[in-house]
Amino acid sequence: MKEERELRGIIKYLVAVSLIVGLAVFVFVLLKFRTDSVYDIAMAAFIVIYLVTVIIAYFRVKPILNSSLLDYSVKKGQIQRELLYEFSVPYALLDTDGKLMWGNRKFRELIGVTEKKNLRRRVDDYFNKIDMSFLDILERKDETDITLVYEERSYSVLFKRVNVAEAWNEGDDAVDGDDDILIAMYMFDTTELNRYIRENHDQKLIAGLLYIDNYDEVMNSMEDVKQTVLTALIDRKINMYLTNIDAITKRLENDKYFFVFRQKYMDTLMKDKFSILQEIKNINAGNEIRATLSIGIGQGYEKFTDAFEAAKVAIGLSLGRGGDQVAIKNGDLISYVGGKSAGTEKTTRVKARVKAQAFEELLENKDKVLIMAHQRPDADAFGSAVGIYRLVTTLGKKAYIILNQITDTIEPIVSTFTSNSIYEDMLINNEQALQMVTKSTLLVVCDVNRPSMTECEELIGKVSNLVVFDHHRQSNEAITNATLSYIEPFASSACEMITEMFQYISVKPKIRPVEADAMYMGILIDTDNFLNKTGVRTFEAASYLRNSGADITRVRKMMRSRLSDMKDRAQGISNAEIYRDVYALSYVEAEPDEKSAPTVAAAKVANELLGVENVRASFVVTEKDGILYVSARSIGDVNVQVIMERWSGGGHANIAGAQLKDKSREAFFAELKAVLSEMEMGGDI
């Protein structure tokens, strides 16, 4: 219609211009007209004939033109309607309530409705997976799109708001009412496109590293003649498993493999939960110790070199968490599979010797050393800090321990230092530590590897030289800028690790009895009096400290509980309930007048509940100032660290914990029960 009006206007314009020009020439001729000039008479007659001809032609051609334009318009509309009806993309018109008003042939074929049948039904009657919320979106914007799966094909559905009145008036201002609004629906079939995208994604290469965690220990546990048999069995199992995913495998060393496979097999491995972990543990060729694997995988990278670097990071995380598991790094996202076993103690001290020598070399050009552990430090945190203090001062360097809060647990041992003038400048706070930092300052973090849990997180980013000594299994949050990192999840405590290092530095330190007491107490607390996570090296470290002057009687006196603590423990035991016959759940109520939560009592209750028949794991909580403290303990093959990671906690396979803000005890236990049931069903614990 708009085109017709424009065409008529152009014709009228041309006729008007012709008449105006003719009249102008005629007037000019009349002004110069001479009756005796034959030329003037001929020119005037010609102009008159021209004007009459133009007028007659306009009125003669006008009805013919109108008829032709009308015929063109009708045919054009028919062609447009036919093209739209035969449009290869399913297309429909809806009203503002989502009811279908019209659909082209492809749309009708798609929903199985013939041309003679009325479509006056809501669109979700035909496509039950369509979310009608798109109607609300179209009230705020002109168009929106959704994805839809219909009859095993994928569609990208575009909904577009159309103002019919505005379109009818060809761009003139129109009143926007519901009666004038229609919704155009386009359905673009993306099935093939999605298939090509998926095939391209599935062809991406994934890098993997596979390490046998305890190769040396396993081999040393069996006869020489059987070692070859075990090696062959392990190698065959690994190669057969990786062949099933069409992987290219390269054995780097006796206990290390590199492999490459395509992305499309990743889902298979995840559903299988990397059964190779269990298959290797089941191999028995006369070995007294089970072999376990650690696997690191890098995926989701455009460049294969980036995937390989990610795999190296992932294998480090897997080993740092105790092995017997798979770490998968996909960009910033890291996930874990396995990790049910507690791991095997390393009998060799090679790593301790190497780290001790590296630490000594690192100290050579440093002016001072700042030492800090985690917030609310326990006996192991303070004891290991004292051990590092002695080691550093023995090498002739100045050392300071950052301690902001003296908890009830460490108050007895800390008081033995604060009352001794020799240690008058040993303890400092955060503000003092930040003022001491120079380019040649070394920061040592002990008994923690998470930046957010340290005494002064700001200090980590301020120093250029950083060392980490810890025995906790690593999580996704880790200190990444360490110059030297010694994380040994198999160790019972950080005090055990530091004690071993004493034996490998060039100048043998002379440990004072009070220092030996602090470190011995750290080992006792973390092992629950040598009952948990205790190995040969634990007793050797304890023996070394005893020879250095640690007194069991003094330590025992410092570890004595207050009567209120014993009442808290009794309360925790009386509150216990058993879930699924093997999990003990309990809580300890904090007294209103107590300054801090009875976390020590909760931890001891968790330890004592493991003595109940058939109990495999215990979870005890206590609450103070809006923070819920969780102590988790296990005996056997339940990995409480994996469980606590659901709440951003961590620790060891048998000793773990978490701190939850704004979470009630009842809500946590409800979530915990759901998680335990889920993990049992999935075979994760």
XYZ file of C-alpha atoms in Angstrom:
685
model
C 0.000 0.000 0.000
C 2.801 2.358 0.867
C 4.578 1.604 -2.417
C 1.361 2.306 -4.369
C 0.893 5.718 -2.756
C 4.532 6.576 -3.417
C 4.206 5.582 -7.098
C 1.039 7.710 -7.587
C 2.768 10.616 -5.909
C 5.738 10.352 -8.278
C 3.448 10.336 -11.338
C 1.514 13.374 -10.058
C 4.814 15.118 -9.401
C 6.058 14.464 -12.937
C 2.797 15.720 -14.467
C 2.816 18.832 -12.263
C 6.420 19.599 -13.186
C 5.614 19.174 -16.901
C 2.632 21.546 -16.615
C 4.568 24.138 -14.618
C 7.479 24.109 -17.055
C 5.059 24.328 -20.019
C 3.186 27.244 -18.480
C 6.432 29.042 -17.673
C 7.615 28.714 -21.274
C 4.186 29.826 -22.532
C 4.295 32.960 -20.350
C 7.822 33.717 -21.576
C 6.655 33.373 -25.191
C 3.651 35.675 -24.605
C 5.916 38.347 -23.147
C 8.036 38.299 -26.287
C 5.140 37.501 -28.654
C 4.904 39.414 -31.887
C 1.914 38.935 -34.203
C 4.047 39.493 -37.244
C 6.482 36.735 -36.301
C 5.713 33.321 -37.717
C 8.211 31.775 -35.250
C 6.408 33.197 -32.194
C 3.014 32.044 -33.489
C 4.343 28.514 -34.099
C 6.015 28.369 -30.663
C 2.837 29.489 -28.853
C 0.742 26.956 -30.733
C 3.248 24.159 -29.901
C 3.203 24.984 -26.196
C -0.597 25.009 -26.094
C -0.716 21.629 -27.832
C 1.923 20.312 -25.353
C -0.075 21.442 -22.315
C -3.340 20.039 -23.640
C -1.607 16.745 -24.482
C -0.114 16.426 -20.973
C -3.496 17.086 -19.337
C -5.362 14.677 -21.620
C -2.661 12.013 -21.170
C -2.804 12.257 -17.369
C -6.570 11.851 -17.195
C -6.545 9.073 -19.821
C -3.646 7.150 -18.214
C -4.760 7.612 -14.584
C -7.525 4.897 -14.544
C -5.272 2.500 -16.441
C -2.465 3.181 -13.968
C -4.760 2.694 -10.986
C -5.982 -0.576 -12.419
C -2.422 -1.781 -13.065
C -1.280 -0.775 -9.590
C -4.232 -2.533 -8.003
C -3.533 -5.670 -10.004
C 0.160 -5.473 -9.040
C -0.724 -5.029 -5.395
C -3.042 -8.022 -5.387
C -0.543 -10.230 -7.146
C 2.256 -9.007 -4.895
C 0.236 -9.831 -1.767
C -0.619 -13.257 -3.140
C 3.026 -13.930 -3.936
C 4.129 -12.781 -0.484
C 1.509 -14.925 1.223
C 2.449 -17.903 -0.902
C 6.156 -17.438 -0.230
C 5.483 -17.092 3.499
C 3.238 -20.130 3.528
C 5.847 -22.185 1.658
C 8.685 -20.717 3.759
C 11.210 -23.475 4.553
C 11.413 -22.362 8.202
C 8.441 -23.253 10.443
C 6.706 -19.931 11.077
C 3.608 -19.039 13.093
C 1.698 -16.069 14.480
C 0.515 -15.979 18.091
C -1.653 -13.592 20.061
C -0.498 -12.036 23.333
C -1.910 -15.001 25.294
C 0.284 -17.444 23.409
C -2.530 -18.875 21.276
C -1.690 -19.872 17.715
C -3.488 -17.809 15.051
C -1.756 -18.959 11.890
C 1.051 -21.244 10.808
C 2.743 -21.931 7.506
C 2.980 -25.312 5.835
C 6.266 -26.305 7.531
C 4.886 -25.382 10.930
C 1.707 -27.399 10.381
C 3.714 -30.390 9.158
C 5.917 -30.143 12.236
C 3.022 -30.248 14.708
C 0.955 -32.636 12.570
C -2.035 -30.364 11.910
C -3.634 -30.213 8.435
C -4.401 -26.963 6.598
C -8.138 -27.343 7.182
C -7.846 -27.681 10.947
C -8.019 -24.669 13.257
C -4.905 -23.808 15.254
C -6.629 -21.886 18.060
C -4.723 -23.535 20.908
C -1.868 -22.359 23.118
C 1.573 -23.031 21.745
C 2.554 -25.086 24.806
C -0.277 -27.529 23.963
C 1.791 -28.536 20.944
C 5.235 -28.021 22.494
C 4.933 -29.017 26.152
C 8.587 -28.145 26.851
C 8.106 -24.475 25.968
C 8.284 -22.149 28.946
C 5.540 -19.563 28.521
C 7.596 -17.015 30.443
C 8.696 -15.682 27.054
C 5.396 -13.727 27.028
C 6.556 -11.755 30.065
C 9.928 -11.105 28.444
C 8.251 -9.745 25.289
C 6.438 -7.153 27.367
C 9.849 -5.624 28.168
C 11.722 -6.224 24.905
C 10.912 -6.737 21.244
C 12.288 -10.248 20.859
C 13.644 -13.239 22.730
C 14.770 -16.741 21.879
C 14.779 -20.163 23.525
C 16.118 -23.615 22.725
C 13.678 -26.456 22.245
C 13.935 -30.199 21.672
C 10.947 -31.592 19.761
C 10.688 -35.094 18.342
C 14.422 -35.698 18.836
C 15.419 -32.563 16.940
C 16.821 -29.338 18.333
C 15.382 -25.930 17.502
C 16.334 -22.358 18.206
C 12.971 -20.612 18.576
C 12.787 -16.850 18.036
C 9.768 -14.931 19.324
C 9.343 -11.427 17.907
C 6.818 -8.794 18.945
C 4.958 -7.260 15.949
C 2.744 -4.135 16.096
C 0.148 -4.826 13.407
C -1.385 -1.336 13.517
C 1.992 0.266 13.029
C 2.798 -2.069 10.142
C -0.621 -1.439 8.555
C -0.192 2.330 8.779
C 3.210 2.018 7.146
C 5.284 3.562 9.909
C 2.774 6.147 11.122
C 2.294 6.553 14.846
C -0.132 3.951 16.101
C -1.744 3.214 19.411
C -0.063 0.228 21.084
C -2.842 -2.050 22.355
C -3.103 -5.796 22.896
C -5.440 -6.092 19.916
C -2.758 -4.635 17.667
C 0.079 -6.888 18.917
C 1.028 -10.252 17.426
C 3.951 -12.515 18.197
C 5.885 -13.995 15.292
C 7.427 -17.394 16.026
C 10.364 -18.695 13.967
C 11.715 -22.226 14.500
C 15.262 -22.749 13.197
C 16.396 -26.382 13.130
C 19.844 -26.520 14.791
C 20.156 -30.299 15.003
C 22.880 -30.602 12.384
C 24.695 -27.509 13.585
C 24.735 -28.853 17.142
C 25.994 -32.188 15.864
C 28.897 -30.512 14.053
C 29.708 -28.421 17.129
C 29.592 -31.536 19.309
C 31.773 -33.501 16.905
C 34.297 -30.673 16.838
C 34.248 -30.556 20.660
C 34.610 -34.338 20.922
C 37.725 -34.295 18.740
C 39.650 -31.993 21.077
C 42.654 -33.643 22.661
C 42.915 -34.091 26.408
C 46.258 -34.547 28.169
C 46.686 -36.883 31.110
C 49.425 -37.895 33.525
C 49.240 -41.107 35.544
C 51.559 -41.797 38.478
C 51.842 -44.847 40.716
C 51.781 -43.199 44.150
C 53.720 -45.727 46.182
C 55.794 -47.600 43.609
C 58.936 -47.881 45.739
C 57.045 -48.913 48.867
C 55.091 -51.590 46.995
C 58.199 -53.033 45.376
C 60.086 -53.089 48.653
C 57.263 -55.039 50.260
C 57.722 -58.106 48.041
C 60.352 -60.530 46.824
C 62.600 -59.447 43.951
C 61.450 -62.282 41.707
C 57.822 -61.144 41.972
C 58.494 -57.480 41.300
C 58.701 -58.022 37.545
C 55.367 -59.855 37.583
C 53.668 -57.038 39.501
C 55.140 -54.383 37.204
C 53.891 -56.298 34.145
C 50.406 -56.695 35.638
C 50.139 -52.996 36.479
C 51.445 -51.976 33.067
C 48.999 -54.307 31.300
C 46.024 -53.052 33.324
C 46.887 -49.417 32.605
C 47.438 -49.990 28.891
C 44.240 -52.032 28.482
C 42.202 -49.391 30.273
C 43.627 -46.548 28.195
C 43.250 -48.563 24.965
C 39.487 -48.697 25.612
C 39.350 -44.924 25.238
C 41.551 -44.948 22.131
C 44.350 -43.210 24.034
C 47.961 -42.848 22.976
C 50.103 -43.898 25.940
C 53.770 -43.311 26.685
C 55.528 -44.769 29.707
C 57.874 -42.083 30.995
C 59.350 -43.938 33.983
C 58.592 -47.101 35.934
C 55.865 -45.296 37.851
C 54.851 -42.525 35.441
C 52.706 -42.528 32.282
C 51.636 -39.843 29.829
C 48.506 -40.324 27.722
C 46.381 -38.416 25.210
C 42.756 -39.091 24.311
C 39.792 -37.346 22.717
C 37.188 -35.342 24.593
C 34.344 -37.662 23.595
C 35.633 -40.369 25.956
C 35.571 -38.089 29.002
C 31.925 -38.857 29.780
C 32.731 -42.572 29.666
C 35.510 -42.146 32.206
C 33.334 -40.043 34.495
C 30.479 -42.560 34.412
C 33.016 -45.306 35.025
C 34.426 -43.207 37.912
C 37.901 -44.107 36.670
C 37.629 -47.768 37.639
C 41.359 -48.153 36.930
C 41.942 -46.756 40.449
C 40.246 -49.770 41.998
C 41.591 -52.245 39.439
C 45.177 -51.361 40.316
C 44.461 -51.644 44.048
C 43.012 -55.119 43.479
C 46.216 -56.451 41.899
C 47.914 -58.941 44.198
C 51.163 -60.546 43.124
C 52.515 -61.127 46.587
C 52.767 -57.435 47.455
C 51.918 -56.593 51.055
C 51.043 -52.995 50.188
C 48.363 -52.105 47.652
C 49.472 -50.021 44.688
C 47.486 -46.810 44.171
C 47.321 -44.349 41.291
C 47.113 -40.592 40.931
C 45.827 -39.143 37.669
C 45.918 -35.535 36.481
C 43.855 -34.443 33.461
C 43.813 -31.120 31.606
C 40.799 -30.460 29.391
C 38.850 -27.614 27.797
C 41.802 -25.819 26.201
C 42.193 -24.733 22.572
C 45.930 -25.410 22.605
C 47.212 -28.850 23.522
C 50.231 -27.304 25.241
C 47.824 -25.541 27.628
C 46.056 -28.851 28.282
C 49.375 -30.494 29.117
C 50.316 -27.689 31.525
C 46.903 -28.077 33.168
C 47.512 -31.836 33.503
C 50.782 -31.130 35.340
C 48.957 -28.833 37.743
C 46.223 -31.443 38.212
C 48.634 -34.295 38.991
C 50.286 -32.062 41.594
C 46.905 -31.464 43.227
C 46.090 -35.175 43.125
C 49.373 -36.093 44.807
C 49.041 -33.209 47.263
C 45.669 -34.573 48.366
C 47.139 -37.958 49.215
C 46.886 -39.747 45.882
C 44.528 -42.568 44.894
C 42.361 -40.108 42.986
C 41.875 -38.174 39.775
C 42.155 -34.385 39.553
C 40.573 -32.777 36.477
C 41.479 -29.180 35.615
C 39.140 -27.424 33.198
C 40.148 -23.771 33.161
C 39.631 -22.439 36.687
C 37.309 -25.330 37.560
C 38.915 -28.301 39.316
C 37.037 -31.499 40.167
C 38.096 -34.719 41.845
C 37.161 -38.376 41.480
C 38.136 -41.079 43.986
C 40.327 -40.393 46.980
C 38.582 -42.869 49.257
C 41.731 -44.366 50.765
C 43.886 -42.660 53.370
C 47.092 -43.321 51.458
C 50.289 -45.110 52.328
C 52.988 -43.727 54.583
C 56.261 -42.945 52.824
C 59.093 -44.735 54.605
C 61.841 -42.903 52.750
C 63.068 -39.535 54.023
C 64.606 -38.398 50.753
C 61.980 -35.706 50.299
C 62.547 -34.376 53.828
C 66.311 -34.178 53.194
C 65.892 -32.397 49.840
C 63.438 -29.864 51.268
C 65.610 -29.208 54.333
C 68.652 -28.499 52.184
C 66.622 -26.283 49.810
C 65.238 -24.329 52.777
C 68.747 -23.821 54.186
C 69.976 -22.470 50.830
C 66.964 -20.160 50.624
C 67.844 -18.636 54.009
C 71.362 -17.605 53.018
C 70.553 -14.097 51.718
C 67.549 -13.315 53.950
C 67.640 -10.774 56.776
C 64.664 -12.060 58.748
C 62.012 -14.778 58.703
C 58.326 -14.323 59.544
C 56.472 -17.486 60.560
C 52.709 -17.893 60.652
C 50.197 -20.728 60.859
C 46.408 -20.773 60.558
C 43.863 -18.707 62.433
C 42.844 -19.975 65.871
C 46.101 -21.995 66.018
C 46.190 -25.407 67.676
C 49.119 -27.219 69.279
C 50.462 -28.500 65.952
C 50.316 -25.031 64.378
C 52.171 -23.385 67.267
C 54.558 -26.310 67.768
C 55.604 -26.386 64.098
C 56.071 -22.583 64.146
C 58.347 -22.999 67.193
C 60.273 -25.717 65.364
C 60.855 -23.463 62.354
C 61.856 -20.647 64.736
C 64.545 -22.889 66.276
C 65.740 -24.091 62.863
C 66.058 -20.502 61.513
C 67.779 -19.095 64.593
C 70.235 -22.021 64.568
C 71.260 -20.896 61.077
C 71.934 -17.395 62.396
C 68.832 -15.606 61.150
C 66.304 -13.540 63.064
C 62.838 -15.106 63.273
C 59.403 -14.015 64.494
C 56.155 -15.953 64.991
C 52.898 -14.193 64.078
C 50.259 -14.955 66.704
C 47.106 -12.855 67.012
C 44.919 -15.064 69.169
C 45.968 -17.391 71.966
C 43.317 -20.092 72.179
C 42.611 -22.127 75.298
C 44.292 -25.118 73.667
C 47.708 -23.511 73.325
C 47.561 -21.059 76.241
C 49.498 -23.370 78.623
C 52.359 -23.949 76.187
C 52.459 -20.324 74.974
C 52.730 -19.088 78.558
C 55.969 -21.064 78.989
C 57.471 -18.929 76.212
C 56.018 -15.556 77.197
C 57.285 -15.997 80.764
C 60.825 -16.659 79.501
C 62.907 -13.564 78.689
C 64.782 -15.456 75.972
C 61.633 -15.375 73.830
C 60.459 -11.864 74.689
C 60.477 -10.686 71.051
C 59.500 -14.007 69.432
C 55.736 -13.347 69.153
C 54.345 -10.487 67.047
C 50.939 -9.546 65.591
C 49.786 -8.760 62.042
C 50.497 -5.030 62.204
C 54.044 -5.557 63.415
C 54.664 -8.225 60.758
C 53.479 -5.985 57.905
C 55.813 -3.222 59.039
C 58.803 -5.598 59.104
C 58.540 -6.749 55.482
C 61.473 -5.923 53.199
C 62.714 -7.338 49.913
C 64.909 -9.825 51.757
C 62.235 -11.042 54.180
C 61.212 -14.691 54.027
C 57.694 -15.752 54.999
C 57.141 -19.330 56.221
C 53.581 -20.689 56.376
C 53.127 -23.852 58.437
C 50.267 -26.269 59.128
C 48.036 -24.661 56.474
C 48.091 -24.276 52.689
C 44.997 -22.111 52.156
C 45.650 -18.350 51.992
C 42.259 -17.430 53.473
C 42.940 -19.498 56.610
C 46.339 -18.013 57.469
C 46.910 -15.547 60.308
C 47.610 -12.682 57.875
C 46.519 -13.289 54.276
C 47.678 -9.806 53.256
C 51.248 -10.791 54.069
C 51.263 -13.524 51.389
C 50.903 -11.015 48.580
C 53.365 -8.580 50.106
C 56.455 -10.798 50.354
C 58.507 -11.990 47.392
C 59.883 -15.110 49.112
C 57.461 -17.655 50.532
C 57.791 -21.196 51.915
C 54.942 -23.580 52.800
C 55.251 -26.549 55.198
C 52.013 -28.469 55.692
C 50.583 -31.944 56.142
C 46.992 -31.238 55.083
C 45.664 -32.436 51.751
C 45.399 -29.673 49.192
C 42.143 -28.214 47.906
C 41.281 -25.905 45.004
C 42.303 -22.925 47.117
C 46.052 -23.016 47.543
C 49.049 -20.728 47.971
C 50.382 -20.442 44.426
C 53.392 -18.099 44.748
C 55.525 -20.280 47.037
C 59.261 -20.363 46.312
C 59.490 -23.669 48.206
C 56.564 -25.934 49.027
C 56.734 -29.062 51.186
C 53.259 -30.565 51.546
C 53.237 -34.139 52.831
C 49.686 -35.494 53.384
C 51.078 -38.782 54.725
C 52.692 -37.064 57.716
C 50.824 -37.159 61.017
C 51.499 -33.499 61.758
C 53.493 -30.454 60.728
C 55.607 -30.956 63.867
C 56.665 -34.369 62.575
C 57.770 -32.839 59.257
C 59.810 -30.070 60.913
C 61.404 -32.529 63.356
C 62.633 -34.639 60.423
C 64.141 -31.582 58.761
C 66.268 -30.898 61.885
C 68.309 -33.971 61.044
C 69.324 -32.792 57.546
C 70.580 -29.211 57.972
C 74.298 -28.483 58.095
C 74.267 -27.083 61.654
C 72.595 -29.468 64.077
C 70.147 -27.446 66.195
C 70.144 -27.679 69.962
C 66.470 -27.773 70.842
C 65.531 -26.380 74.226
C 63.192 -28.523 76.381
C 60.352 -25.980 76.160
C 60.597 -26.091 72.356
C 60.685 -29.879 72.336
C 57.592 -29.888 74.592
C 55.692 -27.650 72.126
C 56.494 -29.877 69.148
C 55.836 -33.107 71.055
C 52.484 -31.720 72.158
C 51.643 -30.906 68.511
C 52.238 -34.526 67.502
C 50.205 -35.850 70.438
C 47.195 -33.635 69.681
C 47.115 -34.348 65.933
C 47.473 -38.104 66.419
C 45.091 -38.269 69.407
C 47.851 -39.727 71.575
C 49.315 -41.820 68.732
C 45.960 -43.444 67.864
C 45.270 -41.767 64.492
C 47.450 -41.370 61.406
C 50.515 -42.679 63.188
C 53.366 -44.305 61.283
C 56.946 -45.372 61.834
C 58.226 -41.880 61.087
C 55.817 -40.436 63.686
C 57.395 -42.505 66.453
C 60.885 -41.691 65.183
C 60.080 -37.956 65.352
C 58.628 -38.368 68.847
C 61.756 -40.258 69.910
C 63.981 -37.482 68.558
C 62.035 -34.901 70.571
C 62.198 -37.042 73.722
C 65.968 -37.214 73.325
C 65.960 -33.421 72.882
C 64.339 -32.880 76.273
C 60.586 -33.226 75.762
C 58.991 -34.276 79.028
C 55.839 -36.395 78.819
C 54.668 -35.371 82.285
C 54.981 -31.644 81.544
C 53.167 -32.082 78.253
C 50.415 -34.121 79.861
C 49.867 -31.426 82.489
C 49.533 -28.795 79.769
C 47.037 -30.995 77.924
C 44.771 -31.472 80.929
C 41.163 -30.405 80.372
C 39.086 -28.105 82.507
C 36.061 -29.567 84.246
C 33.809 -27.571 81.909
C 35.537 -29.179 78.917
C 34.863 -32.641 80.314
C 31.221 -31.699 80.824
C 31.079 -30.521 77.214
C 32.462 -33.858 76.084
C 29.937 -35.738 78.184
C 27.189 -33.590 76.691
C 28.419 -34.307 73.171
C 28.423 -38.060 73.751
C 24.922 -37.981 75.260
C 23.620 -36.004 72.256
C 24.934 -38.550 69.748
C 22.722 -40.347 67.245
C 23.631 -43.059 64.751
C 22.720 -42.558 61.089
C 22.598 -45.467 58.628
C 24.119 -47.686 61.347
C 27.686 -46.428 60.736
C 27.735 -42.616 61.099
C 27.708 -40.905 64.494
C 26.252 -37.378 64.555
C 26.341 -35.117 67.614
C 26.666 -31.549 68.855
C 28.137 -29.633 71.781
C 26.242 -26.617 73.096
C 28.461 -23.615 73.856
C 27.968 -21.965 77.232
C 26.612 -18.381 76.939
C 29.451 -16.914 79.019
C 32.225 -18.654 77.032
C 34.331 -16.394 74.829
C 34.909 -19.024 72.147
C 33.238 -22.139 70.830
C 34.182 -25.458 72.489
C 35.868 -26.733 69.316
C 38.412 -28.805 71.251
C 35.627 -30.590 73.117
C 33.818 -31.205 69.813
C 36.974 -32.685 68.277
C 37.491 -34.954 71.268
C 33.870 -36.108 71.147
C 34.337 -36.933 67.452
C 37.403 -39.011 68.342
C 35.632 -40.832 71.175
C 32.581 -41.667 69.059
C 34.840 -43.693 66.774
C 35.112 -46.143 69.659
C 31.423 -47.020 69.320
C 30.815 -50.414 67.730
C 30.264 -50.348 63.923
C 30.822 -46.553 63.666
C 32.952 -45.718 60.624
C 32.812 -41.916 60.823
C 31.695 -39.257 63.283
C 30.571 -35.657 62.792
C 30.306 -33.290 65.756
C 29.332 -29.621 65.552
C 29.380 -26.650 67.877
C 28.252 -23.083 67.294
C 29.313 -19.630 68.459
C 28.714 -16.097 67.107
C 26.928 -17.311 63.981
C 29.669 -19.747 62.961
C 29.102 -23.504 62.935
C 32.278 -25.520 63.574
C 32.343 -29.093 62.269
C 34.778 -31.796 63.418
C 34.804 -34.926 61.282
C 36.695 -38.127 62.097
C 36.784 -41.571 60.514
C 38.263 -44.968 61.047
C 38.824 -47.260 58.096
C 38.044 -46.353 54.489
C 35.663 -43.383 54.879
C 37.387 -40.230 53.592
C 35.954 -37.397 55.676
C 38.035 -34.834 53.803
C 36.069 -35.497 50.607
C 32.847 -35.131 52.595
C 33.893 -31.877 54.261
C 34.888 -30.397 50.898
C 31.168 -30.228 50.107
C 31.114 -27.336 52.603
C 34.489 -25.859 51.529
C 36.232 -27.645 54.372
C 39.219 -29.954 54.292
C 41.874 -31.774 56.251
C 42.923 -35.412 56.025
C 41.220 -38.593 54.945
C 40.581 -39.482 58.609
C 40.574 -36.027 60.240
C 38.792 -33.073 58.673
C 36.618 -30.102 59.501
C 34.746 -27.090 58.200
C 33.455 -23.709 59.330
C 30.035 -22.571 58.122
C 28.594 -19.096 58.473
C 24.865 -18.521 58.956
C 24.090 -22.238 58.927
C 21.985 -23.811 61.650
C 22.874 -27.128 63.227
C 19.608 -28.692 62.040
C 20.122 -27.504 58.444
C 23.671 -28.834 58.382
C 22.707 -32.277 59.683
C 19.900 -32.482 57.107
C 22.386 -31.648 54.334
C 24.972 -34.030 55.779
C 22.528 -36.939 55.820
C 21.589 -36.236 52.202
C 25.267 -36.085 51.190
C 26.135 -39.316 53.008
C 23.223 -41.125 51.355
C 24.139 -39.733 47.941
C 27.831 -40.623 48.265
C 27.041 -44.127 49.505
C 24.664 -44.695 46.581
C 27.320 -43.445 44.153
C 30.090 -45.533 45.712
C 32.097 -42.440 46.648
C 32.509 -43.500 50.294
